[in-house]
Every structure is written in C-alpha cells, then in structure tokens.
Amino acid sequence: MTDFLQNNGFLLVTMVQQALLAMSLYYPLMCGQLSLASPGFYALGGYVAAIIGTIEYFAPWRDSLGWVIFPLEWLAAGIISGFLAVLVGIPALRLRGIYLALATIAFVEILRVVCLNLEITGGAIGIFGVPQLFESRWSYIWTFGPLLMLMLFFSYRLDRSRVGRAFKAIREDELAADAMGINPTRYKVLAFVIGAVLAGVVGAMSAPFLNTWNARQGTFDASIAYLAYVLIGGSRSMWGPLLGGMMLSALPEILRPLKDSRLIINGFVLVFASIYMPKGIAGAVGNLKNFTTRILGIGRSEK
Amino acid sequence: MALLELKNLSVNYGAIQAVQGLNLEINSGEVVTLIGANGAGKSTTLRAISRLLKVREGSIIFDGREITGLAPDAVVRMGIAQSPEGRQVLARQSVLDNLELGAYVRKDRAGITNDISRMFQLFPRLEERKQQSAGTLSGGEQQMLAIARAMMSRPKLLMLDEPSLGLAPLIIREIFSIIRNLNAEGTTILLVEQNAKLAMQHSHRTYVLEAGQITFTGSSQELLSDDRVLHAYLGG
C-alpha cells in the first residue's frame, strides 16, 4: 500500500486537484454561463501562494507563523480571486454563450501575458522553490481532499437552496426568471465568483504541491481541458465534474503502456463519450440506474 | 385612483417602434383586456410594464408610484406578476419548484407554504402532479402552472399573456373560469388575447391595439356589440 502511494501519489492528488478545477467551471454552468476563466484564477492563486512563499518581504511572517502561512495563502488567493472576479464578471456576464466563453479566454490570455512580463511573477522563468507543506507528494491529499469534500457538501446544499433554485431557473430561461423577480445579473456574477474563488484556492494549494509556478499554469489549453472534464463528466450535477476531472486526468497515465498511440485512444474516448453519453458520465450512470429499475424492478418506489 | 396607468408610452423592440404613445388605465378590481392582431404590440406592452423592455418615452405609474425606471425584480416586489406567452414553465423542474420560484421575492416561509396549498385547491390537477417535472404536463396544465406561479408572488396586478394559446376549447373555458375566480378574490387582471371574443366576454373593459396604438376603448359589453370591432376582430 505504501509503495502504491509512493508511486501513484502524485497522480491521485492530481486527480483530486483536476476534479476541483472542473467544479470551478460547474458553478457558472449551474446558471447556464459557459465561463472558461478558471485557469486564469488558478494561475493567479498559485502566484499569490508562490509570492508569499518566496519573497523577502514575507520572510518574518513565514518564520513566525510556520505552517499557518499556508492556510493564509489560500485565504489571500481566494479573496484576491473573488475580488478580481467581481471586477471582470460584471462587464463580462453581459455577454452570453460563446461570446462569454471568448471573453473569458481573452481574460486568461491577458493574465498570462501580464504574468509573463512582470518582475514579481518571475517573468518567463516563473517562481522556483516554492516552500513545501509536506514532504511527500501523496500527503497533499490532506489539503486537496478536505477541500473536495467541502465543495461537494457545499454543492449539495447549494443545489437545494434558494440560490441554487435561482441558478437553475436562470439556466433554463433567463427571461422567465427575470419576470419572476430573480435578478439574473446578480446570480450570474455570484456563480462566477464562487468558481473563481475555488480556482484561486486550488491554485494556492497547487503552488507548494508543484514546487514551482509559471505562466504555463494558466493557458487556453487548460481552459479546454477543464471544459472537457465537465462536458464528458456531465454538467447537470456535481458528480459530473467530479467524475470527469478524475477520469480524464487519470486516462493519459493509465494509457501510458500504449506509448505514442495513447493520445489517439485518449481522443477516441473523448469523441465516443460525447456521442454516446450526451449527458456525460454522470448522466449515463443515472440512465443506467433508471434502466435497471425499469427492467429488474430493483429499487422501484411504491406508487 | 387607477392601480396602473400608462401615459403616452412608447417602446422600441430593436429598431422597430412597437408601441407609440399608448395611454391605458386599469382600476383596482377590474379585468381589462388588450386585444389586437399579431404584432400589434400587446406583448411588448406587457413586457414594458414588467420592465423587461426599456421604455423609450412616457411613464408607467403603479399604485401611485412611478415604476418606469425600476428593475424587473423591484416591480415583482411591488405587486405585478406576469404569466408569459407560451407559458414558459421551467420544464426540467418539478411543479412544486416552479411554484416556489414564483414566490422568489417573498421571504415568509409560512405564507408561501400556505399559498402553495391554496394554489393546489384552485388547481387540483397540479397537486396530483406536484413532483413531476413541469415539461411532462399537458399544455393546459402548464398554463395553469404558469398562472399559479405568477400568483405565488401575491400580485395586486396579474398580467396574462395569451393564456388560451394552443389549448383545446374545453381547457380554455376552464382557464377562463379560473381567471374569473382569481378576479372575484380581489386580483386585478390585465389580459392579452388573440381570442378576442372570449377575452371580452370575461372582462370589464377592453382596449383595442392596432400597429402600436390604441384605436378603440370602452366597456367590453359595448365593444362586443360594436359593428366595427365585431367586423375587424371577431370575424363577424
């Protein structure tokens, strides 16, 4: 068991981390907004943690606070991401559908180029030697794992709350929601901010985990990867991004014995999954449950 | 004093001037019908009152207050609810969730629960289907749900956009008897209809809208026997 964790610890933690990033896309999607801004906030959060962890100015803090500096980094990353999300979200969420997606891609690019050219972010080289929270890669499950649990619980509660109902009403019919007295702009910005804060915190947890941080952390490729997680996993419930993020981030590793052809297989899996599971993996699992209920009469509720 | 007053209202729909210089008054307790051909500006007028469309000129006064510049949610809070054209129930959500959403601007939990059971008394068919997703309801049931949902915000003024659209005659009669009941219980109603005759039979006063302007107005009884109106709108 210890051997297994030693060898696969990095992958397992990465799966949880990617599931969290997939969830950061899921909140805007709950109210029908396709935002691809997550990598930007993820990169931002990582820089916040890397900067607090390395520059001279914070040295006395690091010495006196010890490990407590890490939760403070997460908090700072969350607050800064949330603040920026409000600033970006209010104008950007006037756009709909593909235009919002494009605007958020532009946001990610702008942030990337800015970080590439600033001195404090280490320019093209990035920031090296970000202090570690744990000695082994595997131990980082103790930061990402509880966050995932927390977000699952939060999503579960959100889904059944007043705010969650407003999100879903906006996703289905923004005009009807507006006519019912739900302010669509307010809730769309809120969903965007929730996603951004999550991505920022995950970034701040990832900088110590990866030991180094640079502008390649927040790219257009990442936007597409996270989108694939949600689409393949399913966007109708919180289980979709969870399953999609975990499975798709593990797939290239599982297929590693196939050498170069693994990329082809990886592509095939994405194509077939989107054709045969239009509601995503989570939707397909739900259908399977209905199917067995119908055919076998298992778990049928009394009418 | 009028509950709702539109003064010289002009609304653009994109580049098209959909409503020009419209004057309209609704008194408390009335059922007022707005009839007119397709594209005459009926739905535009309703959407302007709900503040879903920008007013270009003129003013909307509700309950003695100018509401022309308010946001849609503020208008719902003040007591105007709209049941939109084509019903627009949230198809993937349950009947119960749709009703809850109708009461979104309210915070009194006990009152909401109370009103839901009142709606189920008024529309027993909705109670039988309360856990079903709204998309699985028949057209008539969806229309009932749309009306019940609008009533959940406890409006002083209920605006119904084409409640008879695409429904069978028997169902239409049921819907209109419910509208009459709601009015008898004290809700003021603004009714937009293409089914002019039926709407006039169920309302106190009627406005006839033509190409964005009011061409006739008067008591529904009188207009029903007016030859010109009869000829133009009632196929007589």
PDB file of C-alpha atoms in Angstrom, chain A residues 162-166 168-173 175-183 186-187 236 279, chain B residues 47 52 72-73 76-77 82 88-93 97-98 100-107 149:
ATOM      1  CA  ARG A 162     -32.883  29.340  -2.713  1.00  0.00           C
ATOM      2  CA  VAL A 163     -29.764  30.499  -4.538  1.00  0.00           C
ATOM      3  CA  GLY A 164     -29.392  27.128  -6.282  1.00  0.00           C
ATOM      4  CA  ARG A 165     -33.015  27.304  -7.427  1.00  0.00           C
ATOM      5  CA  ALA A 166     -32.385  30.766  -8.836  1.00  0.00           C
ATOM      6  CA  LYS A 168     -31.272  26.680 -12.299  1.00  0.00           C
ATOM      7  CA  ALA A 169     -34.157  28.978 -13.201  1.00  0.00           C
ATOM      8  CA  ILE A 170     -31.711  31.308 -14.968  1.00  0.00           C
ATOM      9  CA  ARG A 171     -30.117  28.384 -16.807  1.00  0.00           C
ATOM     10  CA  GLU A 172     -33.475  27.258 -18.118  1.00  0.00           C
ATOM     11  CA  ASP A 173     -34.966  30.583 -19.035  1.00  0.00           C
ATOM     12  CA  LEU A 175     -36.234  35.996 -19.226  1.00  0.00           C
ATOM     13  CA  ALA A 176     -38.774  33.954 -17.280  1.00  0.00           C
ATOM     14  CA  ALA A 177     -36.509  34.078 -14.225  1.00  0.00           C
ATOM     15  CA  ASP A 178     -36.230  37.832 -14.601  1.00  0.00           C
ATOM     16  CA  ALA A 179     -40.014  38.130 -14.833  1.00  0.00           C
ATOM     17  CA  MET A 180     -40.327  36.113 -11.611  1.00  0.00           C
ATOM     18  CA  GLY A 181     -38.245  38.671  -9.766  1.00  0.00           C
ATOM     19  CA  ILE A 182     -34.884  36.884  -9.849  1.00  0.00           C
ATOM     20  CA  ASN A 183     -32.110  39.317 -10.717  1.00  0.00           C
ATOM     21  CA  ARG A 186     -26.575  39.304  -9.535  1.00  0.00           C
ATOM     22  CA  TYR A 187     -26.745  35.496  -9.541  1.00  0.00           C
ATOM     23  CA  ARG A 236     -26.217  18.637 -14.664  1.00  0.00           C
ATOM     24  CA  LYS A 279     -25.484  13.960 -20.625  1.00  0.00           C
TER      25      LYS A 279
ATOM     26  CA  ARG B  47     -43.004  43.391 -21.154  1.00  0.00           C
ATOM     27  CA  LEU B  52     -38.208  43.554 -19.291  1.00  0.00           C
ATOM     28  CA  PRO B  72     -37.848  43.717 -13.037  1.00  0.00           C
ATOM     29  CA  ASP B  73     -37.420  42.254  -9.559  1.00  0.00           C
ATOM     30  CA  VAL B  76     -42.460  41.959  -8.893  1.00  0.00           C
ATOM     31  CA  ARG B  77     -41.906  43.049  -5.282  1.00  0.00           C
ATOM     32  CA  GLN B  82     -46.677  38.202 -15.407  1.00  0.00           C
ATOM     33  CA  GLN B  88     -42.519  29.303 -20.190  1.00  0.00           C
ATOM     34  CA  VAL B  89     -42.660  26.987 -17.232  1.00  0.00           C
ATOM     35  CA  LEU B  90     -39.259  25.667 -16.210  1.00  0.00           C
ATOM     36  CA  ALA B  91     -39.606  22.306 -17.920  1.00  0.00           C
ATOM     37  CA  ARG B  92     -36.875  20.403 -16.112  1.00  0.00           C
ATOM     38  CA  GLN B  93     -38.009  21.391 -12.658  1.00  0.00           C
ATOM     39  CA  ASP B  97     -40.155  24.007  -7.580  1.00  0.00           C
ATOM     40  CA  ASN B  98     -41.834  26.167 -10.209  1.00  0.00           C
ATOM     41  CA  GLU B 100     -41.517  28.047  -5.102  1.00  0.00           C
ATOM     42  CA  LEU B 101     -39.713  30.105  -7.731  1.00  0.00           C
ATOM     43  CA  GLY B 102     -42.834  32.151  -8.285  1.00  0.00           C
ATOM     44  CA  ALA B 103     -42.594  33.208  -4.636  1.00  0.00           C
ATOM     45  CA  TYR B 104     -38.926  34.074  -5.020  1.00  0.00           C
ATOM     46  CA  VAL B 105     -39.259  37.677  -3.899  1.00  0.00           C
ATOM     47  CA  ARG B 106     -41.057  36.643  -0.701  1.00  0.00           C
ATOM     48  CA  LYS B 107     -39.397  35.557   2.494  1.00  0.00           C
ATOM     49  CA  ARG B 149     -46.675  30.522 -10.390  1.00  0.00           C
TER      50      ARG B 149
END
